[in-house]
PDB file of C-alpha atoms in Angstrom:
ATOM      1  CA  UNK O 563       0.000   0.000   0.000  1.00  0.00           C
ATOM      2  CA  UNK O 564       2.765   2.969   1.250  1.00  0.00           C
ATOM      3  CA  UNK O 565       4.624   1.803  -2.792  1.00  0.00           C
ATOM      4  CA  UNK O 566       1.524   2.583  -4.644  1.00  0.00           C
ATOM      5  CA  UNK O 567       0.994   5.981  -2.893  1.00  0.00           C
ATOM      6  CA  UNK O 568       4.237   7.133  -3.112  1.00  0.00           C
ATOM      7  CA  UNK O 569       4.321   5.982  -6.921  1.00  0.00           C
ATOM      8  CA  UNK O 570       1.183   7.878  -7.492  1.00  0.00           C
ATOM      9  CA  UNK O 571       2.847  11.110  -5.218  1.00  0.00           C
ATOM     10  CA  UNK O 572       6.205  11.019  -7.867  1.00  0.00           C
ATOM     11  CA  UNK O 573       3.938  10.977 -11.304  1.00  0.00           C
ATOM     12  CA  UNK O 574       2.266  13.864  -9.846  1.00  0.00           C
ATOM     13  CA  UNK O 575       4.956  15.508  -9.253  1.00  0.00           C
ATOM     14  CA  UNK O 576       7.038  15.038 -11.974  1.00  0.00           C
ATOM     15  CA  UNK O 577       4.979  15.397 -14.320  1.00  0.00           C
ATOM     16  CA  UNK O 578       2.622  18.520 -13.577  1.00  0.00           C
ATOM     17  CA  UNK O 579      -0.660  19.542 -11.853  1.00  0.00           C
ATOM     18  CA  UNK O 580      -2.100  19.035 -15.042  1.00  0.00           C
ATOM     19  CA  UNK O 581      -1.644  15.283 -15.068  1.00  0.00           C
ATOM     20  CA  UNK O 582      -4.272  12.996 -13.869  1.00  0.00           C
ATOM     21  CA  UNK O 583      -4.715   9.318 -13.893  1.00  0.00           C
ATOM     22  CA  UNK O 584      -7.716   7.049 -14.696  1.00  0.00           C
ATOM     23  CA  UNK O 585      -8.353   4.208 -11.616  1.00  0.00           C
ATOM     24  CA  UNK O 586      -7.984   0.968 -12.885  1.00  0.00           C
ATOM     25  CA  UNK O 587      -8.217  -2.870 -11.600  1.00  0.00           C
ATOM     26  CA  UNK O 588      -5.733  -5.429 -11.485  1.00  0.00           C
ATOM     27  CA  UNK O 589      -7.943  -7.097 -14.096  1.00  0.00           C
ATOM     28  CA  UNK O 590      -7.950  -4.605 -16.720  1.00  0.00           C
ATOM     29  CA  UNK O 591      -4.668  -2.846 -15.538  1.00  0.00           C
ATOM     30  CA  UNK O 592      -3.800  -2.338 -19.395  1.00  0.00           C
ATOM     31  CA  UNK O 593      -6.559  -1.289 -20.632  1.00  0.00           C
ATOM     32  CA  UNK O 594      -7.250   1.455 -18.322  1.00  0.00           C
ATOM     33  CA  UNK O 595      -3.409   2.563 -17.595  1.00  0.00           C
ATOM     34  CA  UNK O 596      -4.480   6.153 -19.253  1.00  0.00           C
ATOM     35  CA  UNK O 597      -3.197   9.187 -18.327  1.00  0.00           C
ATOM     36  CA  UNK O 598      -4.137  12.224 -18.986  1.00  0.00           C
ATOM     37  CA  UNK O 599      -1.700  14.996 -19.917  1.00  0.00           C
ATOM     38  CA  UNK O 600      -1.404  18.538 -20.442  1.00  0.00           C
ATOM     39  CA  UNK O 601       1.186  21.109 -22.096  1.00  0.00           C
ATOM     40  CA  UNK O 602       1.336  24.806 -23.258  1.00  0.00           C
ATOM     41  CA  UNK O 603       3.527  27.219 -24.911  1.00  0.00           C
ATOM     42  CA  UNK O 604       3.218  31.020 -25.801  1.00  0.00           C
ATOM     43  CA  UNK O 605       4.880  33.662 -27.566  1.00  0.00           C
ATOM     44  CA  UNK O 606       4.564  37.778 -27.117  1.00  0.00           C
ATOM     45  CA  UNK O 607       4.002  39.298 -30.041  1.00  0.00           C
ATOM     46  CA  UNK O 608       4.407  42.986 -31.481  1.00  0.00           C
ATOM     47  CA  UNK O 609       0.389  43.909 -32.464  1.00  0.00           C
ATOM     48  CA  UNK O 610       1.137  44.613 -36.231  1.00  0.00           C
ATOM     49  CA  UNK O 611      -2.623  45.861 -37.387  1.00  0.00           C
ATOM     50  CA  UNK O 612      -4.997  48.678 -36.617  1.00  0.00           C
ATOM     51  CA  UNK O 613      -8.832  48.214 -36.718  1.00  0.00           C
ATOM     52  CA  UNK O 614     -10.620  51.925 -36.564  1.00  0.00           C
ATOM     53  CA  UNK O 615     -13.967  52.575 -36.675  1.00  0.00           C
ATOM     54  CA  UNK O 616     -14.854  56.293 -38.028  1.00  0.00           C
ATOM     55  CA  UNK O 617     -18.586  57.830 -38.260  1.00  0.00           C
ATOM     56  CA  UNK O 618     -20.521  60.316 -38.529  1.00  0.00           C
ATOM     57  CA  UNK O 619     -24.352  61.419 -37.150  1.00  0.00           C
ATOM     58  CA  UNK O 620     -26.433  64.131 -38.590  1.00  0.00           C
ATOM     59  CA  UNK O 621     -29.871  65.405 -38.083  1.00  0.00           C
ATOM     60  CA  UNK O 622     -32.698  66.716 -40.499  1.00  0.00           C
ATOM     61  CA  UNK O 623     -36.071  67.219 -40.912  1.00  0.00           C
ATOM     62  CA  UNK O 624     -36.175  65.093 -44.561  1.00  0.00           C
ATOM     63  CA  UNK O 625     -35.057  61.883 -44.290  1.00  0.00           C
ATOM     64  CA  UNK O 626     -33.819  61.287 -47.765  1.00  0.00           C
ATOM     65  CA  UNK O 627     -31.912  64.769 -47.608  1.00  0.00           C
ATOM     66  CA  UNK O 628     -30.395  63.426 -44.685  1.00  0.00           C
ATOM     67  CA  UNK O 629     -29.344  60.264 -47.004  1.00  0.00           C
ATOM     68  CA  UNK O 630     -27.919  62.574 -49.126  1.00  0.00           C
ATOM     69  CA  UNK O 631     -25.896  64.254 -46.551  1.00  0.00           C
ATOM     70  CA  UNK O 632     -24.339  61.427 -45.261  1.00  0.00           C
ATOM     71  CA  UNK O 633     -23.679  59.913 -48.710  1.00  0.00           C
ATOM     72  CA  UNK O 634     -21.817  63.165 -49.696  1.00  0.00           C
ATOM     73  CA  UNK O 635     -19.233  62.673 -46.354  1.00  0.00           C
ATOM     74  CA  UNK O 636     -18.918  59.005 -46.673  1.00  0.00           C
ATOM     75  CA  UNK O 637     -18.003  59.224 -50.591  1.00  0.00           C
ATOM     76  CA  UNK O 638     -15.617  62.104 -49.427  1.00  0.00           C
ATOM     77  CA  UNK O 639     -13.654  59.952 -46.923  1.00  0.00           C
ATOM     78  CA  UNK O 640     -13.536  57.162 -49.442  1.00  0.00           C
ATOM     79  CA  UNK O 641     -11.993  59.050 -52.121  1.00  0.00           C
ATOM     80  CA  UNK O 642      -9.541  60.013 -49.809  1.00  0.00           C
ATOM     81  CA  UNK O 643      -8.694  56.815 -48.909  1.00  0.00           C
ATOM     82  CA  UNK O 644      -8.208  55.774 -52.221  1.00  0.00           C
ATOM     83  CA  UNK O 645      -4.807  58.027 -51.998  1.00  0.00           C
ATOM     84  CA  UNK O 646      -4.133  55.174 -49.214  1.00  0.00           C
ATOM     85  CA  UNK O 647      -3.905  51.991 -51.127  1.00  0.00           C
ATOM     86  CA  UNK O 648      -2.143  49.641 -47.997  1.00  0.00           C
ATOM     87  CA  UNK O 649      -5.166  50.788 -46.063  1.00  0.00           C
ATOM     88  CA  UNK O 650      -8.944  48.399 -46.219  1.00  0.00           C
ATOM     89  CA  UNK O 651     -12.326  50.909 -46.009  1.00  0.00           C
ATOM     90  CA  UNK O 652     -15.240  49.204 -46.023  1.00  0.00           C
ATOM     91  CA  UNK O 653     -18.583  50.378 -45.344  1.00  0.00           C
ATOM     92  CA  UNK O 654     -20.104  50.116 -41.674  1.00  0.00           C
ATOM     93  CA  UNK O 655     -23.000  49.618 -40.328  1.00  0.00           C
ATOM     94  CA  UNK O 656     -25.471  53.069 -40.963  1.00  0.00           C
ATOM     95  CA  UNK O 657     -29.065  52.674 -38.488  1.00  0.00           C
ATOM     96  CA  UNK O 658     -31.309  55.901 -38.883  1.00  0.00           C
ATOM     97  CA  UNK O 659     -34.202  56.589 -36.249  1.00  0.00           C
ATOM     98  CA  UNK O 660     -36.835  59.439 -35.665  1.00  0.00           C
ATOM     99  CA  UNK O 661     -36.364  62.002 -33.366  1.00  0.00           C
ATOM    100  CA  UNK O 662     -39.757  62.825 -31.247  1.00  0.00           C
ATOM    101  CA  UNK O 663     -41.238  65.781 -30.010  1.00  0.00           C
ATOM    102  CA  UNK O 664     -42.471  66.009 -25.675  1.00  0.00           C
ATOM    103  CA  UNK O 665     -45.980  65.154 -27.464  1.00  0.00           C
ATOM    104  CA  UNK O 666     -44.075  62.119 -29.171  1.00  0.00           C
ATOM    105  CA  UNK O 667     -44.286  63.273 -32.788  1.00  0.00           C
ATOM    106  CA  UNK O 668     -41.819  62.729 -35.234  1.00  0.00           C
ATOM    107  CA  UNK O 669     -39.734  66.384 -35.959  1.00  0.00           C
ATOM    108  CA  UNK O 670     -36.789  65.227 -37.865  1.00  0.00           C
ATOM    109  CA  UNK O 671     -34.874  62.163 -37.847  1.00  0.00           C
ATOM    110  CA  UNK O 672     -30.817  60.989 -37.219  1.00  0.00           C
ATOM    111  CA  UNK O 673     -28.623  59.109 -38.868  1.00  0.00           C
ATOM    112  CA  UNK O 674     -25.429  57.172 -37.692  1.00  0.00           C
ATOM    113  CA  UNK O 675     -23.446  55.969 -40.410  1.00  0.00           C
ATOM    114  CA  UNK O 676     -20.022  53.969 -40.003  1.00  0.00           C
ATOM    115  CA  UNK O 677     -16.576  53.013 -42.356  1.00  0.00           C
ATOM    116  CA  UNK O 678     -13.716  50.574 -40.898  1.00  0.00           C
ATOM    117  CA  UNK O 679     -10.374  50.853 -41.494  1.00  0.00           C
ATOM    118  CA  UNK O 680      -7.840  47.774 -41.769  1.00  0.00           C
ATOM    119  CA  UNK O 681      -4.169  47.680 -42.251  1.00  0.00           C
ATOM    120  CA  UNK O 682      -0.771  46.698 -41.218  1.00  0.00           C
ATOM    121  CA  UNK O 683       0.371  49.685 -42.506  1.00  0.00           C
ATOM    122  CA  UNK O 684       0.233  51.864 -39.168  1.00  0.00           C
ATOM    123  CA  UNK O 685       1.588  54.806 -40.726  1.00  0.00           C
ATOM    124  CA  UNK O 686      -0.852  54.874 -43.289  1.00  0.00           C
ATOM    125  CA  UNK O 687      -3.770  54.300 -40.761  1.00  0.00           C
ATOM    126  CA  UNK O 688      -2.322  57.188 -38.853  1.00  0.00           C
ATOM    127  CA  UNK O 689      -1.812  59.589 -41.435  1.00  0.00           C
ATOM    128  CA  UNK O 690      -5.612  58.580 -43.100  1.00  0.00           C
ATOM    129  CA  UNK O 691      -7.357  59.107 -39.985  1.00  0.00           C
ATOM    130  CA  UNK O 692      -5.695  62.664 -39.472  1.00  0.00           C
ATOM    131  CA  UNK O 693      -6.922  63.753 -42.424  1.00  0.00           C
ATOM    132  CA  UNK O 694     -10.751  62.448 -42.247  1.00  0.00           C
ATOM    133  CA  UNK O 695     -10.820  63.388 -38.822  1.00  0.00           C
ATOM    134  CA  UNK O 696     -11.458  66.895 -40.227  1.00  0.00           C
ATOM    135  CA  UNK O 697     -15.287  65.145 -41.324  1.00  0.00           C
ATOM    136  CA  UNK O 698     -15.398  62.264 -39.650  1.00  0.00           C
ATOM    137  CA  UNK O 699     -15.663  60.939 -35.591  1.00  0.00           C
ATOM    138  CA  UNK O 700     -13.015  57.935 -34.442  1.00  0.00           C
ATOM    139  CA  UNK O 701     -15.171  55.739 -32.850  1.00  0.00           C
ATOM    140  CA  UNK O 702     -12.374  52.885 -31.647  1.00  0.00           C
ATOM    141  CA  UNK O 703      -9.208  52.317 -33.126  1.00  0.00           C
ATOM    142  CA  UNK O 704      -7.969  48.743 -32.110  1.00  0.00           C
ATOM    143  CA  UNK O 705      -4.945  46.800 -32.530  1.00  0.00           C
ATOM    144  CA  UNK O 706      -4.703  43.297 -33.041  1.00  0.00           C
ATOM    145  CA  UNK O 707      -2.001  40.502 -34.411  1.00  0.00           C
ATOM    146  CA  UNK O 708      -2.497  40.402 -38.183  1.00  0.00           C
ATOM    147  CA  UNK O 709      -3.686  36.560 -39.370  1.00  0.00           C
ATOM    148  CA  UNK O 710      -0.246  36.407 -41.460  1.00  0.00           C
ATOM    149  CA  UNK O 711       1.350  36.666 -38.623  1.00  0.00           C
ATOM    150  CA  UNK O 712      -0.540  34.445 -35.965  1.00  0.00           C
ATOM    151  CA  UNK O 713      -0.625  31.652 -38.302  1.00  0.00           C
ATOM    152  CA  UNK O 714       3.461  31.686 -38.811  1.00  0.00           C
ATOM    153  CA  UNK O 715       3.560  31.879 -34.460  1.00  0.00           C
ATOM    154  CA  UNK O 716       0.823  29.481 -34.002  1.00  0.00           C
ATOM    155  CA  UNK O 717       2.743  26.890 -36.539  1.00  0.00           C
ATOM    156  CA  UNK O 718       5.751  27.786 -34.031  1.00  0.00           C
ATOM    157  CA  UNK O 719       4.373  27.164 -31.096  1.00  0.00           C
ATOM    158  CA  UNK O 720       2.242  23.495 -32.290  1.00  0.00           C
ATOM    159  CA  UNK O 721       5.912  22.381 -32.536  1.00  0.00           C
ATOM    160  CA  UNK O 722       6.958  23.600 -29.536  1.00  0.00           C
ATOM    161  CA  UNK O 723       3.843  22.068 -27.394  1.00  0.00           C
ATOM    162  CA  UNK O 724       4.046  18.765 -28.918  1.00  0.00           C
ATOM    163  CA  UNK O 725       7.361  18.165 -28.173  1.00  0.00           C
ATOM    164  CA  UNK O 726       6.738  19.231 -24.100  1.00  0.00           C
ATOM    165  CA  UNK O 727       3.598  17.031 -24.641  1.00  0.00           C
ATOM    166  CA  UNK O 728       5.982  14.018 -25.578  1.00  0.00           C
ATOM    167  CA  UNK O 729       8.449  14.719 -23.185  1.00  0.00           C
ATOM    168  CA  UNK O 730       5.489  14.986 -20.441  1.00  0.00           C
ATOM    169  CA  UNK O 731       4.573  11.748 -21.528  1.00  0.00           C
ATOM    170  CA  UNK O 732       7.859  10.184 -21.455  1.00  0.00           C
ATOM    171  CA  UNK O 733       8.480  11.103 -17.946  1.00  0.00           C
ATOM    172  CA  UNK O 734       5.332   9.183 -16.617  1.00  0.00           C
ATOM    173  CA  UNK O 735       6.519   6.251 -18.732  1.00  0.00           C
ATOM    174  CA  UNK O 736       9.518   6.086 -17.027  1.00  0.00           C
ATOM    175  CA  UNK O 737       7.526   6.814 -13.582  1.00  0.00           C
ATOM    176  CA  UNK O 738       5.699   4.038 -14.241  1.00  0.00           C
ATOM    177  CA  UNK O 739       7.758   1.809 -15.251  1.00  0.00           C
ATOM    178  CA  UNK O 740       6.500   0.751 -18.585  1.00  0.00           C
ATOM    179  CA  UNK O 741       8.157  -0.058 -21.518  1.00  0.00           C
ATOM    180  CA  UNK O 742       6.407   2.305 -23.830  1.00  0.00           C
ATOM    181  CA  UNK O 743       3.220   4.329 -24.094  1.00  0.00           C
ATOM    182  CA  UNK O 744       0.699   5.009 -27.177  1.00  0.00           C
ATOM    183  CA  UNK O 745      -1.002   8.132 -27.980  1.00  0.00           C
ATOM    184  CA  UNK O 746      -4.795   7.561 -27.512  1.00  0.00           C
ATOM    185  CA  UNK O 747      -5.830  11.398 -27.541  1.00  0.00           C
ATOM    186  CA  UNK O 748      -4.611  14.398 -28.429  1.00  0.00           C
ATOM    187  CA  UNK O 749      -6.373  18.032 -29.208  1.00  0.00           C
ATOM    188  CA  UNK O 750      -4.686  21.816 -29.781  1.00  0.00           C
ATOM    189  CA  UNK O 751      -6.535  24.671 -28.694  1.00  0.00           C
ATOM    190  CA  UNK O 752      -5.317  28.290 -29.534  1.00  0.00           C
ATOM    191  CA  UNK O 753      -6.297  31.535 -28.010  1.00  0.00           C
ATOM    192  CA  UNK O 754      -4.758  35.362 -28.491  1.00  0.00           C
ATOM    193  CA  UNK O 755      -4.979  37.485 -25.267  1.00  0.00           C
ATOM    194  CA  UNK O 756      -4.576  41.358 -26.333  1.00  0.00           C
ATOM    195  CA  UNK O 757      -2.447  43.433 -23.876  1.00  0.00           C
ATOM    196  CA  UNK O 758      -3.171  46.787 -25.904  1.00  0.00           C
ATOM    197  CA  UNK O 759      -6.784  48.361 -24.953  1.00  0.00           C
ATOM    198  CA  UNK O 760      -9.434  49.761 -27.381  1.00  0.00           C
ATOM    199  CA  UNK O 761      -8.746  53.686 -27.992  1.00  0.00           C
ATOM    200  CA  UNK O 762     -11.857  55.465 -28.170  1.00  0.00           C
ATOM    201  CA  UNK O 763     -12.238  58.926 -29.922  1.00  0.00           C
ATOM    202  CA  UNK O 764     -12.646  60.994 -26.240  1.00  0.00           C
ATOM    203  CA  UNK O 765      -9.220  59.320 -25.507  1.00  0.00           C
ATOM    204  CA  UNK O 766      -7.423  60.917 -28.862  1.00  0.00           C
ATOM    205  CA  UNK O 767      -8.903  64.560 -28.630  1.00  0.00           C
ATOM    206  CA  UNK O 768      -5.934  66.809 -28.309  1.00  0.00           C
ATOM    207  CA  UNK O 769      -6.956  70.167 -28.266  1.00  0.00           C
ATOM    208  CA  UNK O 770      -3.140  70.943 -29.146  1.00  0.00           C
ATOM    209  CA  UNK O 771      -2.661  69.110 -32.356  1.00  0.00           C
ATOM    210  CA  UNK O 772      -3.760  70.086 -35.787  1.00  0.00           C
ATOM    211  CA  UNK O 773      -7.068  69.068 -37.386  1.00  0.00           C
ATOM    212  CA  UNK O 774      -5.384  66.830 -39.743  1.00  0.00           C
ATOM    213  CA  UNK O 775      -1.836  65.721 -37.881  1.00  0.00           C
ATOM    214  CA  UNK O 776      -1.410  62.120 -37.432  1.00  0.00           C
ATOM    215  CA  UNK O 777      -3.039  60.187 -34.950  1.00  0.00           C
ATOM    216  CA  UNK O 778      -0.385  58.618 -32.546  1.00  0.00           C
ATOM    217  CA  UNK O 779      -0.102  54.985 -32.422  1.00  0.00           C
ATOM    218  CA  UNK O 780       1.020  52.728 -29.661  1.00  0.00           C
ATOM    219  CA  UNK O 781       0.073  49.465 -31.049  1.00  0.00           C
ATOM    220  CA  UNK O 782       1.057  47.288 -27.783  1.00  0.00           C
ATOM    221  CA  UNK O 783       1.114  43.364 -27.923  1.00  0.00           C
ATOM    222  CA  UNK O 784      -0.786  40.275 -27.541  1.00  0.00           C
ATOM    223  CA  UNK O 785       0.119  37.025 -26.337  1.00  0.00           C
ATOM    224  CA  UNK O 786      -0.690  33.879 -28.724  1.00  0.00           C
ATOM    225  CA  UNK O 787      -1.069  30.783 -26.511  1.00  0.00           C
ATOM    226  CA  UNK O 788      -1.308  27.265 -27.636  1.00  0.00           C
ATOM    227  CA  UNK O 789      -2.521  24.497 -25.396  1.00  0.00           C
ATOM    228  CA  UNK O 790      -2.021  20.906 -25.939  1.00  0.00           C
ATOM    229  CA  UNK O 791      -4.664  18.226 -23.845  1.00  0.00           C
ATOM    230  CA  UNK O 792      -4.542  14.366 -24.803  1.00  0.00           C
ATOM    231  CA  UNK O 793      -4.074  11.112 -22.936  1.00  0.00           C
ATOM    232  CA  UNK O 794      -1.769   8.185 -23.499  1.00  0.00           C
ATOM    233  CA  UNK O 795      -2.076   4.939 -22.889  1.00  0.00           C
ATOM    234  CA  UNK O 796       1.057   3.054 -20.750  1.00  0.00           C
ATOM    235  CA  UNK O 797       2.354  -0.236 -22.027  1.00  0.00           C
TER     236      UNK O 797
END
C-alpha cells in the first residue's frame, strides 16, 4: 500500500498539476493505464494591425436629404482613402431613427453611419485618420495581431507544445515503469490574449494638435497561446 501511494505522489509531481490518472483494476490494468496529460507554450508578439472605426451622425427634418448628406461625407472619406492603397475601407453599419417631439411626434430624424479601417500599414492608418478626422468621428481604433502573422507563431508554437507534450509523456513512462506508451488522444486549442486596450475617440482629442496631424499609435502586444490536452495509454 505505502509503494503505490508514493508511486502515485512522484507521477504527480514530476509530471505537472495538469496530469491525472484514470483508476484501474488489477484485471484490466492495461486497458485502463491512461493518463491524462497537459502542455502549453506562448509567444509575445508585437500587435502589427490597426482596426478603426470612423462615423458620422447628422440630423434633419427630410429623411432622404439626410441620405444625401451622409452619402456626400462618406463618398468624401472614401476618395480620400483611395490616396491610401495599404489601407482596407469598407462600409459600416449606418441605423437611422426618428427624433420625437415632448408630445411624441416625429420632428426630424438621425442618422449614424459607419466606415472601418484595416491595415498593417500603421503609418498609413495614422496619417488617413488625421486627415478624415477633419469630417469624420473615431469611434475605436484597435490593434490586433495580423492573421499572417498568428498563423506563422501558431505553426511555431504546435511544434513547440508537442514536443513538451511528448516529453510529459515520457516522464510518466519512465515513472511508471512501462516499456512504452501510445497516444490515444490528443487536441490543440489556440487563443490570443490582447495586452493593448481599445482607444476610443474621447481618448485621442488633443486640443493641441492640428485638425489633420497624425493620430499617434502605440500598437502594444498580444500574447498567442497554444494548449495541448490528450491522454496516453502506458504499455
Amino acid at each position: 500500500m505505502h509503494l503505490k501511494f508514493r508511486a502515485i505522489a512522484l507521477i504527480l509531481i514530476t509530471v505537472s498539476a495538469g496530469l491525472s490518472l484514470t483508476a484501474c483494476t488489477p484485471s484490466s490494468q492495461q486497458e485502463h493505464r491512461i493518463i491524462e496529460l497537459q502542455a502549453q507554450a506562448w509567444h509575445d508578439v508585437n500587435n502589427d494591425e490597426a482596426v478603426a472605426i470612423l462615423y458620422t451622425q447628422q440630423q434633419a427634418a427630410n429623411p432622404q436629404q439626410l441620405n444625401q448628406q451622409i452619402q456626400q461625407k462618406l463618398n468624401s472619406a472614401f476618395d480620400i482613402a483611395k490616396k491610401y492603397p495599404s489601407v482596407k475601407v469598407s462600409s459600416g453599419q449606418q441605423n437611422t431613427s426618428p427624433t420625437y417631439n415632448q408630445r411624441q411626434r416625429i420632428t426630424g430624424w438621425t442618422t449614424h453611419a459607419e466606415i472601418i479601417l484595416k491595415s498593417t500599414d500603421l503609418k498609413a492608418v495614422s496619417e488617413l485618420l488625421g486627415i478624415l478626422q477633419d469630417q469624420l468621428m473615431l469611434q475605436s481604433l484597435q490593434f490586433q495581431v495580423s492573421t499572417q502573422q498568428r498563423e506563422r507563431v501558431e505553426n511555431q508554437l504546435i511544434s513547440e507544445v508537442s514536443k513538451t507534450f511528448q516529453q510529459r509523456a515520457a516522464i510518466a513512462q519512465q515513472a511508471w515503469q512501462s516499456s512504452h506508451y501510445e497516444l490515444v488522444r490528443f487536441k490543440i486549442l489556440s487563443n490570443t490574449q490582447s495586452t493593448q486596450p481599445v482607444i476610443y475617440q474621447t481618448a485621442m482629442a488633443d486640443a493641441a494638435a492640428p485638425a489633420s496631424a497624425p493620430v499617434p499609435i502605440q500598437a502594444g502586444q498580444s500574447q498567442i497561446i497554444v494548449e495541448a490536452i490528450g491522454s496516453v495509454q502506458l504499455k
